[in-house]
Amino acid sequence: MHTSSTDSSSINLAPIPSISALEWSSVSHIAIQDCGERLVPMSLAPSPIKVFPAYARLGIPGAIPECFVREGVYRALLAAARSLPQGISLLVLDGWRPWRVQQYLFDTLYEAILYHHPNATEDELLTRTSEFVSFPSRDPSAPSPHLTGGAVDVTLCDSDGLPLDMGTLFDEAIPASHTAHFELLGELSPPQQQARDNRRLLYHVMQQQGFTNLPSEWWHFDLGDQLWAHYGGHNQACYGPAELETIENRWRRHIS
């Protein structure tokens, strides 16, 4: 799934389209024909990509101190980063995610929503939770996107490595984190205009390399997984559930 880089002068900074809320049931029915690409660590990437494994730095149980993605995603991220204007870099926050981490994030957000809305029904709680964290699934036919290595969380940073203002923080589970949030407001303050423009830049450089965006999260992009197939209009996904290559598994396969 290699894609070529794009000259920064051709970046489209048009308004981000507003897309209706996702129906996960329509995504889980998309066929998967895994292409067999390996998971590779983003720390191998040269400038202008920076890597900050956010969940490991936050001490989340089971999180790994690296951001792994499928090889096609790795190359597409490099192409996106190289298309950015001078002085701006792509900052990778998360990629492949162990199932344990997915379960922890889902449960933690679920409990937080329940705390603030104690009278909410189970369906309401699940709907609100899955707006920002997909249901933990290792089902080969319907895996959580981050378990495939095709989903990646990214933002932009300046030449000093500091994240640009995107209007909300990464993983801030509020309506303002919806990618097109600032496109739907009236008159914007100067900081809001800057956040809107930063989102537009991120959205379009990623889109130009074949990624699709999850509309409820400005930071979440997909390539090759079922979400990508759904939003990109593809007949099937090419990334199913993935596991890290371990020395134990390698020895078991090759020692006779």
Short mmCIF file of C-alpha atoms in Angstrom, two decimals:
data_model
loop_
_atom_site.label_atom_id
_atom_site.label_comp_id
_atom_site.label_asym_id
_atom_site.label_seq_id
_atom_site.Cartn_x
_atom_site.Cartn_y
_atom_site.Cartn_z
CA MET A 1 0.00 0.00 0.00
CA HIS A 2 2.94 2.32 -0.71
CA THR A 3 1.98 5.88 -1.68
CA SER A 4 4.14 8.70 -2.98
CA SER A 5 4.77 11.98 -1.23
CA THR A 6 2.94 15.18 -2.11
CA ASP A 7 4.47 18.62 -2.56
CA SER A 8 3.37 20.97 0.24
CA SER A 9 2.23 23.58 -2.27
CA SER A 10 -0.52 21.22 -3.41
CA ILE A 11 -2.04 20.69 0.05
CA ASN A 12 -5.76 21.27 0.07
CA LEU A 13 -6.91 23.40 3.01
CA ALA A 14 -10.61 23.40 2.16
CA PRO A 15 -13.15 23.03 4.99
CA ILE A 16 -13.37 19.58 6.54
CA PRO A 17 -16.63 17.88 5.52
CA SER A 18 -19.16 17.07 8.22
CA ILE A 19 -19.98 13.36 8.30
CA SER A 20 -22.79 11.72 10.26
CA ALA A 21 -22.13 9.54 13.29
CA LEU A 22 -20.74 6.08 12.65
CA GLU A 23 -22.87 2.94 12.77
CA TRP A 24 -20.34 0.32 13.90
CA SER A 25 -22.59 -2.51 12.72
CA SER A 26 -22.11 -1.38 9.11
CA VAL A 27 -18.33 -1.51 9.56
CA SER A 28 -18.12 -4.95 11.16
CA HIS A 29 -19.77 -6.59 8.14
CA ILE A 30 -17.00 -5.51 5.73
CA ALA A 31 -14.94 -8.46 4.52
CA ILE A 32 -11.25 -8.67 5.44
CA GLN A 33 -8.59 -10.22 3.21
CA ASP A 34 -5.40 -9.69 5.19
CA CYS A 35 -2.43 -8.87 2.97
CA GLY A 36 0.07 -10.18 5.50
CA GLU A 37 2.05 -6.98 5.96
CA ARG A 38 4.25 -6.92 9.05
CA LEU A 39 4.01 -4.52 11.96
CA VAL A 40 6.94 -2.09 12.04
CA PRO A 41 7.99 0.42 14.71
CA MET A 42 7.51 4.09 13.92
CA SER A 43 10.70 4.91 15.84
CA LEU A 44 12.58 3.74 12.74
CA ALA A 45 11.16 6.66 10.77
CA PRO A 46 13.46 9.54 9.87
CA SER A 47 12.61 13.22 10.23
CA PRO A 48 10.05 14.83 9.85
CA ILE A 49 8.18 12.21 11.90
CA LYS A 50 8.30 12.25 15.68
CA VAL A 51 7.01 9.46 17.92
CA PHE A 52 5.50 9.81 21.38
CA PRO A 53 3.78 6.60 22.58
CA ALA A 54 1.19 8.45 24.64
CA TYR A 55 -0.41 5.54 26.48
CA ALA A 56 2.88 4.11 27.71
CA ARG A 57 3.94 7.57 28.90
CA LEU A 58 0.62 7.86 30.75
CA GLY A 59 1.25 4.55 32.50
CA ILE A 60 -1.78 2.77 31.07
CA PRO A 61 -1.64 -0.96 31.94
CA GLY A 62 -0.40 -3.09 29.06
CA ALA A 63 0.68 -0.14 26.88
CA ILE A 64 3.94 -0.58 25.01
CA PRO A 65 6.66 2.09 24.68
CA GLU A 66 6.50 2.13 20.87
CA CYS A 67 4.04 2.90 18.08
CA PHE A 68 3.76 -0.07 15.71
CA VAL A 69 1.86 0.13 12.40
CA ARG A 70 1.59 -1.98 9.27
CA GLU A 71 4.34 -1.36 6.72
CA GLY A 72 1.96 0.32 4.27
CA VAL A 73 0.80 2.69 7.01
CA TYR A 74 4.43 3.43 7.90
CA ARG A 75 5.25 4.47 4.34
CA ALA A 76 2.07 6.51 3.96
CA LEU A 77 2.79 8.36 7.23
CA LEU A 78 6.26 9.21 5.96
CA ALA A 79 4.77 10.54 2.73
CA ALA A 80 2.26 12.64 4.68
CA ALA A 81 4.99 14.02 6.94
CA ARG A 82 7.17 14.94 3.96
CA SER A 83 4.32 16.88 2.39
CA LEU A 84 3.93 19.20 5.40
CA PRO A 85 5.14 22.81 5.25
CA GLN A 86 8.66 23.45 6.48
CA GLY A 87 8.86 23.70 10.27
CA ILE A 88 5.89 21.39 10.91
CA SER A 89 6.25 17.70 11.72
CA LEU A 90 3.90 14.76 12.14
CA LEU A 91 3.71 13.45 15.71
CA VAL A 92 2.58 9.82 16.06
CA LEU A 93 0.85 9.11 19.38
CA ASP A 94 -0.48 5.57 18.98
CA GLY A 95 -0.74 2.79 16.43
CA TRP A 96 -1.20 -0.94 16.99
CA ARG A 97 -2.78 -1.43 20.40
CA PRO A 98 -2.85 -4.58 22.57
CA TRP A 99 -6.36 -5.81 23.33
CA ARG A 100 -5.75 -5.22 27.04
CA VAL A 101 -5.19 -1.51 26.39
CA GLN A 102 -8.32 -1.29 24.23
CA GLN A 103 -10.35 -2.89 27.03
CA TYR A 104 -8.87 -0.53 29.64
CA LEU A 105 -9.66 2.58 27.58
CA PHE A 106 -13.21 1.43 26.87
CA ASP A 107 -13.93 0.53 30.50
CA THR A 108 -12.40 3.74 31.84
CA LEU A 109 -14.39 5.99 29.54
CA TYR A 110 -17.56 3.97 30.18
CA GLU A 111 -17.15 4.45 33.94
CA ALA A 112 -16.46 8.16 33.54
CA ILE A 113 -19.63 8.65 31.50
CA LEU A 114 -21.63 6.58 34.01
CA TYR A 115 -20.30 8.75 36.84
CA HIS A 116 -21.63 11.91 35.18
CA HIS A 117 -24.83 10.28 33.89
CA PRO A 118 -25.89 7.71 36.52
CA ASN A 119 -29.39 7.40 35.05
CA ALA A 120 -28.23 6.61 31.50
CA THR A 121 -29.33 3.30 30.00
CA GLU A 122 -26.85 0.62 29.00
CA ASP A 123 -27.44 1.38 25.31
CA GLU A 124 -26.82 5.09 25.89
CA LEU A 125 -23.61 4.39 27.78
CA LEU A 126 -22.30 2.04 25.10
CA THR A 127 -23.18 4.51 22.34
CA ARG A 128 -21.45 7.41 24.05
CA THR A 129 -18.40 5.33 24.91
CA SER A 130 -17.96 3.94 21.40
CA GLU A 131 -18.06 7.49 20.03
CA PHE A 132 -14.44 7.82 21.19
CA VAL A 133 -13.28 4.25 21.95
CA SER A 134 -14.30 1.32 19.78
CA PHE A 135 -15.63 -1.79 21.48
CA PRO A 136 -12.75 -4.15 22.39
CA SER A 137 -12.85 -7.00 19.88
CA ARG A 138 -10.36 -9.65 18.79
CA ASP A 139 -12.93 -11.18 16.44
CA PRO A 140 -11.04 -11.94 13.17
CA SER A 141 -14.04 -10.70 11.20
CA ALA A 142 -14.58 -7.50 13.22
CA PRO A 143 -11.45 -6.43 15.14
CA SER A 144 -11.07 -3.12 16.93
CA PRO A 145 -9.31 -0.82 14.42
CA HIS A 146 -6.21 -0.28 16.56
CA LEU A 147 -5.72 -4.05 16.88
CA THR A 148 -5.05 -4.27 13.13
CA GLY A 149 -2.09 -1.91 12.85
CA GLY A 150 -4.07 0.11 10.31
CA ALA A 151 -5.37 2.75 12.74
CA VAL A 152 -3.10 5.53 13.92
CA ASP A 153 -3.47 8.56 16.19
CA VAL A 154 -1.48 11.59 15.07
CA THR A 155 -1.15 15.32 15.51
CA LEU A 156 1.12 18.12 14.29
CA CYS A 157 4.06 19.70 16.10
CA ASP A 158 6.39 22.62 15.51
CA SER A 159 10.13 22.52 14.83
CA ASP A 160 10.78 22.27 18.58
CA GLY A 161 8.57 19.19 18.87
CA LEU A 162 5.74 20.93 20.71
CA PRO A 163 2.21 19.95 19.59
CA LEU A 164 0.21 22.54 17.69
CA ASP A 165 -3.11 23.74 19.07
CA MET A 166 -5.87 21.53 17.66
CA GLY A 167 -8.66 22.96 19.81
CA THR A 168 -8.84 19.99 22.18
CA LEU A 169 -6.33 17.57 23.62
CA PHE A 170 -5.67 14.12 22.19
CA ASP A 171 -8.31 11.71 23.53
CA GLU A 172 -10.43 14.50 24.98
CA ALA A 173 -13.86 12.86 24.78
CA ILE A 174 -16.02 15.92 24.12
CA PRO A 175 -17.99 17.14 21.07
CA ALA A 176 -15.31 19.75 20.30
CA SER A 177 -12.99 16.85 19.39
CA HIS A 178 -15.17 16.02 16.38
CA THR A 179 -12.97 16.71 13.37
CA ALA A 180 -15.34 19.22 11.71
CA HIS A 181 -16.34 20.94 14.97
CA PHE A 182 -14.91 24.36 14.08
CA GLU A 183 -16.38 24.18 10.57
CA LEU A 184 -19.87 24.17 12.08
CA LEU A 185 -19.46 27.20 14.35
CA GLY A 186 -20.22 30.79 13.46
CA GLU A 187 -17.64 33.49 14.00
CA LEU A 188 -14.39 32.08 15.39
CA SER A 189 -11.90 33.67 17.74
CA PRO A 190 -8.27 33.86 16.51
CA PRO A 191 -7.28 30.78 18.57
CA GLN A 192 -10.25 28.86 17.19
CA GLN A 193 -9.31 29.87 13.65
CA GLN A 194 -5.78 28.61 14.21
CA ALA A 195 -7.03 25.31 15.62
CA ARG A 196 -9.41 24.93 12.67
CA ASP A 197 -6.59 25.57 10.19
CA ASN A 198 -4.32 23.09 11.98
CA ARG A 199 -7.04 20.46 11.78
CA ARG A 200 -7.52 21.19 8.09
CA LEU A 201 -3.81 20.79 7.43
CA LEU A 202 -3.63 17.47 9.27
CA TYR A 203 -6.83 16.17 7.71
CA HIS A 204 -5.85 16.94 4.14
CA VAL A 205 -2.21 15.78 4.23
CA MET A 206 -3.41 12.47 5.65
CA GLN A 207 -6.27 12.20 3.17
CA GLN A 208 -3.90 12.82 0.26
CA GLN A 209 -1.95 9.72 1.26
CA GLY A 210 -5.05 7.51 1.32
CA PHE A 211 -6.02 7.74 4.97
CA THR A 212 -9.60 8.21 6.12
CA ASN A 213 -10.58 10.00 9.31
CA LEU A 214 -12.91 8.95 12.11
CA PRO A 215 -15.26 11.97 12.24
CA SER A 216 -15.55 11.98 16.05
CA GLU A 217 -11.78 12.22 16.56
CA TRP A 218 -9.58 14.75 14.74
CA TRP A 219 -6.49 12.65 15.62
CA HIS A 220 -7.67 9.21 14.42
CA PHE A 221 -6.88 8.03 10.88
CA ASP A 222 -7.19 4.66 9.17
CA LEU A 223 -5.55 2.90 6.26
CA GLY A 224 -6.34 -0.66 5.23
CA ASP A 225 -8.71 -1.58 8.07
CA GLN A 226 -12.50 -1.85 8.07
CA LEU A 227 -13.00 1.82 9.00
CA TRP A 228 -10.87 2.77 6.00
CA ALA A 229 -12.91 0.49 3.76
CA HIS A 230 -16.14 1.98 5.11
CA TYR A 231 -15.24 5.66 4.70
CA GLY A 232 -13.16 5.13 1.56
CA GLY A 233 -15.80 3.12 -0.27
CA HIS A 234 -13.66 -0.02 -0.63
CA ASN A 235 -15.16 -3.48 -1.01
CA GLN A 236 -12.93 -5.06 1.60
CA ALA A 237 -10.26 -4.34 4.17
CA CYS A 238 -6.70 -5.62 3.84
CA TYR A 239 -5.71 -5.53 7.53
CA GLY A 240 -7.22 -7.89 10.09
CA PRO A 241 -6.09 -8.50 13.68
CA ALA A 242 -2.32 -8.37 14.08
CA GLU A 243 0.15 -9.50 16.71
CA LEU A 244 3.67 -8.35 17.43
CA GLU A 245 6.52 -10.60 16.34
CA THR A 246 8.14 -11.96 19.48
CA ILE A 247 11.34 -13.93 19.85
CA GLU A 248 9.35 -16.72 21.51
CA ASN A 249 7.03 -17.06 18.50
CA ARG A 250 9.96 -16.92 16.10
CA TRP A 251 11.83 -19.71 17.88
CA ARG A 252 8.71 -21.86 18.02
CA ARG A 253 8.25 -21.53 14.26
CA HIS A 254 11.82 -22.15 13.18
CA ILE A 255 13.42 -24.55 15.66
CA SER A 256 12.78 -28.18 14.65
#
